[in-house]
Amino acid sequence: MKKVILLTLALLTCVLVCRSQNQMPRGPRGNRHGGPRTERQMQRPRMNPELQKLAQTFQTDSLNVGGNEFYYSLKKFEGNNSDAPIVFLYLHGGGGREGKDNSHVQHSAIKTLNEYITENNLNAIIVAPRCPKGTAWEKIGANITSLLDTVITRNNADKSRIYLLGTSFGAQGGWGILSQYPDLFAAAQLASAAPKRYTLENVAKTPIYFTLGENDIDKASKYESDIKKIQDAGGEIVFTILPGLNHQQACNAAYTPESISWLLNHKKK
């Protein structure tokens, strides 16, 4: 009889433990362990119907670089003049590596850029490559330059008006790309990724519009000395702190008609 009672108690204990584990409190947006969402989770593309619809207007293609396929999305705009097309290169955030098809262009930056180009009747091209998993933008500079060469040649685009835009993981890579190719871009906008790994004299050659959320993990005060170094090296850099915004909010709010106009006021000599 005692054995039966002990066995019953053991089974009840097991059931209670299993139930308690399955009912653990969830953290913000479903984090079962109760902790904050990771940076990678925050950057993952969200299912926004408007952005999904916009992404469908991009064509997908690939370029063979060194025997490997480098995938990208592209959209052409025909303005009301005969000027050679302007080229905007957009480097997506970390979550863009996780999705499929055109998910990496489902971002507020693309929406704002699309609206600006359309409203101003510009001849322009947005090209947005997808960074392969397991690598970083600054490690695939050869892929990016090959892609730009292909787009420029196929569309007779203006080599003096190539603009780099990067968000979060893409902005961090942007600092590296500007370091590697200081004579390629007319100007750049980098959002929510402060300078950490860069070559000062090279970065200073490209005008930069840099934004960072006031409540980002990277505090603006930590990088003010880097901004000053770039300015002292002769670089043109606009440093804007977005008040009250965290990382994800600042990523979405960074690109505006004003920032895009600032970019277009620059032309490579």
Coordinates of C-alpha atoms in Angstrom, one line a residue:
M1 CA 0.0 0.0 0.0
K2 CA 2.8 2.4 0.9
K3 CA 4.4 1.7 -2.5
V4 CA 1.2 2.7 -4.3
I5 CA 0.9 5.9 -2.3
L6 CA 4.5 6.9 -2.9
L7 CA 4.2 6.1 -6.7
T8 CA 1.0 8.3 -6.8
L9 CA 2.7 11.2 -5.1
A10 CA 5.7 10.9 -7.5
L11 CA 3.4 11.0 -10.5
L12 CA 1.5 14.1 -9.1
T13 CA 4.8 15.9 -8.4
C14 CA 5.9 15.2 -12.0
V15 CA 2.7 16.6 -13.4
L16 CA 2.8 19.7 -11.3
V17 CA 6.4 20.4 -12.3
C18 CA 5.7 20.0 -16.0
R19 CA 2.7 22.3 -15.8
S20 CA 4.7 25.0 -14.0
Q21 CA 7.4 24.9 -16.7
N22 CA 4.8 25.3 -19.4
Q23 CA 3.3 28.3 -17.6
M24 CA 6.5 30.2 -17.1
P25 CA 6.0 34.0 -17.5
R26 CA 6.8 35.3 -20.9
G27 CA 8.9 38.4 -21.4
P28 CA 8.2 41.2 -23.9
R29 CA 6.7 39.9 -27.2
G30 CA 6.7 36.2 -26.2
N31 CA 10.2 35.7 -24.7
R32 CA 9.5 32.6 -22.6
H33 CA 12.4 33.2 -20.3
G34 CA 11.1 36.6 -19.2
G35 CA 14.1 38.6 -20.4
P36 CA 14.3 41.4 -22.9
R37 CA 14.2 40.6 -26.6
T38 CA 17.6 40.2 -28.2
E39 CA 19.0 42.7 -30.7
R40 CA 18.6 40.1 -33.4
Q41 CA 14.9 39.6 -32.5
M42 CA 14.4 43.3 -32.6
Q43 CA 15.8 43.6 -36.1
R44 CA 13.8 40.8 -37.7
P45 CA 11.4 42.1 -40.4
R46 CA 7.8 42.4 -39.3
M47 CA 4.7 41.3 -41.2
N48 CA 3.5 44.8 -42.2
P49 CA 1.0 44.6 -45.1
E50 CA 2.0 48.0 -46.5
L51 CA 5.7 47.1 -46.6
Q52 CA 5.0 43.6 -47.9
K53 CA 3.0 45.2 -50.8
L54 CA 5.9 47.6 -51.5
A55 CA 8.4 44.8 -51.5
Q56 CA 6.5 43.1 -54.2
T57 CA 7.2 46.0 -56.6
F58 CA 10.9 45.0 -56.5
Q59 CA 12.3 42.5 -58.9
T60 CA 14.7 39.8 -57.6
D61 CA 17.8 38.6 -59.3
S62 CA 21.2 37.2 -58.5
L63 CA 24.8 37.8 -59.6
N64 CA 27.5 35.2 -59.8
V65 CA 30.5 36.4 -57.8
G66 CA 33.4 34.0 -57.5
G67 CA 31.2 31.0 -58.2
N68 CA 28.6 32.0 -55.6
E69 CA 25.2 33.5 -56.2
F70 CA 24.7 36.9 -54.6
Y71 CA 21.0 37.7 -54.3
Y72 CA 19.5 41.2 -54.5
S73 CA 16.3 43.1 -55.1
L74 CA 16.0 46.1 -57.4
K75 CA 13.5 48.7 -58.4
K76 CA 13.8 51.2 -61.3
F77 CA 12.1 54.6 -61.4
E78 CA 11.6 56.7 -64.5
G79 CA 11.4 60.4 -63.8
N80 CA 10.4 63.3 -66.0
N81 CA 13.9 64.1 -67.2
S82 CA 16.7 62.5 -69.3
D83 CA 19.3 62.5 -66.5
A84 CA 21.3 59.4 -65.9
P85 CA 19.7 57.3 -63.1
I86 CA 20.8 57.9 -59.5
V87 CA 21.7 54.7 -57.6
F88 CA 20.7 54.1 -54.0
L89 CA 22.4 51.1 -52.4
Y90 CA 20.5 49.9 -49.3
L91 CA 22.2 47.5 -46.7
H92 CA 19.5 45.8 -44.5
G93 CA 19.7 45.1 -40.8
G94 CA 20.5 41.8 -39.2
G95 CA 16.9 40.4 -39.5
G96 CA 17.1 40.7 -43.3
R97 CA 19.2 37.6 -43.4
E98 CA 16.4 35.5 -41.8
G99 CA 13.6 36.1 -44.3
K100 CA 12.8 35.0 -47.8
D101 CA 12.3 36.7 -51.2
N102 CA 12.1 40.5 -50.7
S103 CA 11.6 40.5 -46.9
H104 CA 14.9 42.4 -46.5
V105 CA 13.3 45.5 -48.2
Q106 CA 10.3 45.5 -46.0
H107 CA 11.5 48.5 -44.0
S108 CA 10.5 52.1 -43.3
A109 CA 13.7 53.2 -45.0
I110 CA 12.7 51.7 -48.3
K111 CA 9.1 53.1 -48.0
T112 CA 10.5 56.7 -47.3
L113 CA 13.0 56.4 -50.2
N114 CA 10.3 55.0 -52.6
E115 CA 8.0 57.9 -51.7
Y116 CA 10.7 60.5 -52.1
I117 CA 11.8 59.3 -55.5
T118 CA 8.2 59.0 -56.8
E119 CA 7.1 62.4 -55.5
N120 CA 10.2 64.2 -57.0
N121 CA 10.0 62.3 -60.3
L122 CA 13.6 61.2 -60.1
N123 CA 15.4 58.8 -62.5
A124 CA 16.7 56.4 -59.9
I125 CA 17.4 52.8 -58.9
I126 CA 17.2 51.3 -55.5
V127 CA 19.3 48.2 -55.3
A128 CA 19.2 46.1 -52.1
P129 CA 21.4 43.0 -51.8
R130 CA 20.8 40.3 -49.2
C131 CA 23.7 39.6 -46.9
P132 CA 24.3 35.8 -46.8
K133 CA 24.0 34.2 -43.4
G134 CA 27.3 33.7 -41.5
T135 CA 29.0 36.8 -42.8
A136 CA 28.9 40.6 -42.6
W137 CA 28.7 43.4 -45.1
E138 CA 32.3 44.5 -44.7
K139 CA 33.4 41.0 -45.6
I140 CA 31.7 40.9 -48.9
G141 CA 32.8 44.2 -50.4
A142 CA 33.8 42.5 -53.6
N143 CA 30.2 41.3 -54.0
I144 CA 28.8 44.8 -53.5
T145 CA 31.2 46.5 -55.9
S146 CA 30.5 43.8 -58.6
L147 CA 26.8 44.4 -58.1
L148 CA 27.1 48.1 -58.4
D149 CA 29.2 47.8 -61.5
T150 CA 26.6 45.5 -63.1
V151 CA 23.7 47.9 -62.2
I152 CA 25.5 51.0 -63.5
T153 CA 26.5 49.3 -66.7
R154 CA 23.1 47.8 -67.5
N155 CA 21.3 51.1 -66.8
N156 CA 23.8 53.7 -67.8
A157 CA 23.6 55.1 -64.3
D158 CA 25.4 58.1 -62.9
K159 CA 28.7 57.0 -61.3
S160 CA 29.0 60.3 -59.6
R161 CA 25.7 59.9 -57.7
I162 CA 25.8 56.6 -55.9
Y163 CA 24.4 56.8 -52.3
L164 CA 24.9 54.3 -49.5
L165 CA 22.2 53.7 -47.0
G166 CA 22.5 51.3 -44.1
T167 CA 20.4 50.4 -41.0
S168 CA 21.6 48.8 -37.8
F169 CA 23.7 45.7 -39.0
G170 CA 23.7 47.4 -42.4
A171 CA 24.9 50.7 -41.0
Q172 CA 27.7 48.9 -39.1
G173 CA 28.7 47.3 -42.4
G174 CA 28.4 50.7 -44.0
W175 CA 31.3 52.1 -41.9
G176 CA 33.4 49.2 -43.1
I177 CA 32.4 49.6 -46.8
L178 CA 33.2 53.3 -46.7
S179 CA 36.6 52.4 -45.2
Q180 CA 37.2 50.0 -48.1
Y181 CA 35.9 52.1 -50.9
P182 CA 36.4 55.8 -50.0
D183 CA 36.0 57.0 -53.6
L184 CA 32.8 55.2 -54.5
F185 CA 29.9 57.0 -52.9
A186 CA 28.7 60.6 -53.2
A187 CA 27.3 60.5 -49.6
A188 CA 25.9 58.0 -47.1
Q189 CA 23.2 57.8 -44.4
L190 CA 23.9 55.3 -41.6
A191 CA 21.3 54.7 -39.0
S192 CA 21.6 53.2 -35.5
A193 CA 25.1 51.7 -35.6
A194 CA 27.9 53.9 -34.3
P195 CA 31.4 53.8 -35.7
K196 CA 33.4 50.9 -34.2
R197 CA 35.6 49.5 -36.9
Y198 CA 36.6 52.0 -39.5
T199 CA 39.6 53.6 -41.2
L200 CA 39.5 57.3 -40.2
E201 CA 41.2 58.9 -43.3
N202 CA 39.0 56.8 -45.7
V203 CA 35.7 57.4 -43.9
A204 CA 36.4 61.1 -43.8
K205 CA 36.2 61.2 -47.6
T206 CA 32.5 60.5 -47.8
P207 CA 29.9 62.9 -46.4
I208 CA 27.8 61.0 -43.8
Y209 CA 24.4 61.6 -42.3
F210 CA 24.4 59.6 -39.0
T211 CA 21.5 59.0 -36.7
L212 CA 21.3 57.3 -33.3
G213 CA 18.4 56.8 -30.9
E214 CA 18.8 58.5 -27.6
N215 CA 17.8 55.3 -25.8
D216 CA 19.8 52.9 -28.0
I217 CA 22.1 50.3 -26.4
D218 CA 25.0 52.4 -27.9
K219 CA 24.9 55.7 -26.1
A220 CA 25.6 58.8 -28.3
S221 CA 28.0 60.2 -25.8
K222 CA 30.3 57.2 -26.2
Y223 CA 30.9 58.0 -29.8
E224 CA 31.1 61.8 -29.8
S225 CA 34.9 61.6 -29.8
D226 CA 34.7 59.4 -33.0
I227 CA 32.5 62.0 -34.7
K228 CA 35.0 64.8 -33.7
K229 CA 37.9 62.7 -35.1
I230 CA 36.1 62.4 -38.4
Q231 CA 35.4 66.1 -38.5
D232 CA 39.0 67.0 -37.5
A233 CA 40.2 64.8 -40.4
G234 CA 38.2 66.9 -42.8
G235 CA 35.1 64.8 -43.0
E236 CA 31.6 66.2 -43.4
I237 CA 29.3 64.4 -40.9
V238 CA 25.8 65.3 -39.6
F239 CA 25.2 63.6 -36.2
T240 CA 21.6 63.6 -35.2
I241 CA 20.3 62.1 -31.9
L242 CA 16.7 61.0 -32.1
P243 CA 15.2 61.9 -28.8
G244 CA 13.4 59.3 -26.7
L245 CA 13.8 56.5 -29.3
N246 CA 15.2 53.0 -28.7
H247 CA 17.1 51.0 -31.3
Q248 CA 14.2 49.7 -33.3
Q249 CA 12.3 53.0 -33.2
A250 CA 15.3 54.9 -34.4
C251 CA 15.9 52.5 -37.2
N252 CA 12.3 53.2 -38.5
A253 CA 12.4 57.0 -37.9
A254 CA 15.9 57.7 -39.3
Y255 CA 15.1 58.2 -43.0
T256 CA 13.2 61.3 -43.8
P257 CA 12.7 63.5 -46.9
E258 CA 15.2 65.9 -45.3
S259 CA 17.9 63.3 -44.9
I260 CA 17.4 62.1 -48.5
S261 CA 17.6 65.7 -49.8
W262 CA 20.8 66.1 -47.8
L263 CA 22.3 63.1 -49.6
L264 CA 21.3 64.3 -53.0
N265 CA 22.9 67.7 -52.4
H266 CA 26.2 65.8 -52.7
K267 CA 27.9 64.6 -55.9
K268 CA 31.1 62.8 -56.4
K269 CA 33.8 64.8 -58.1

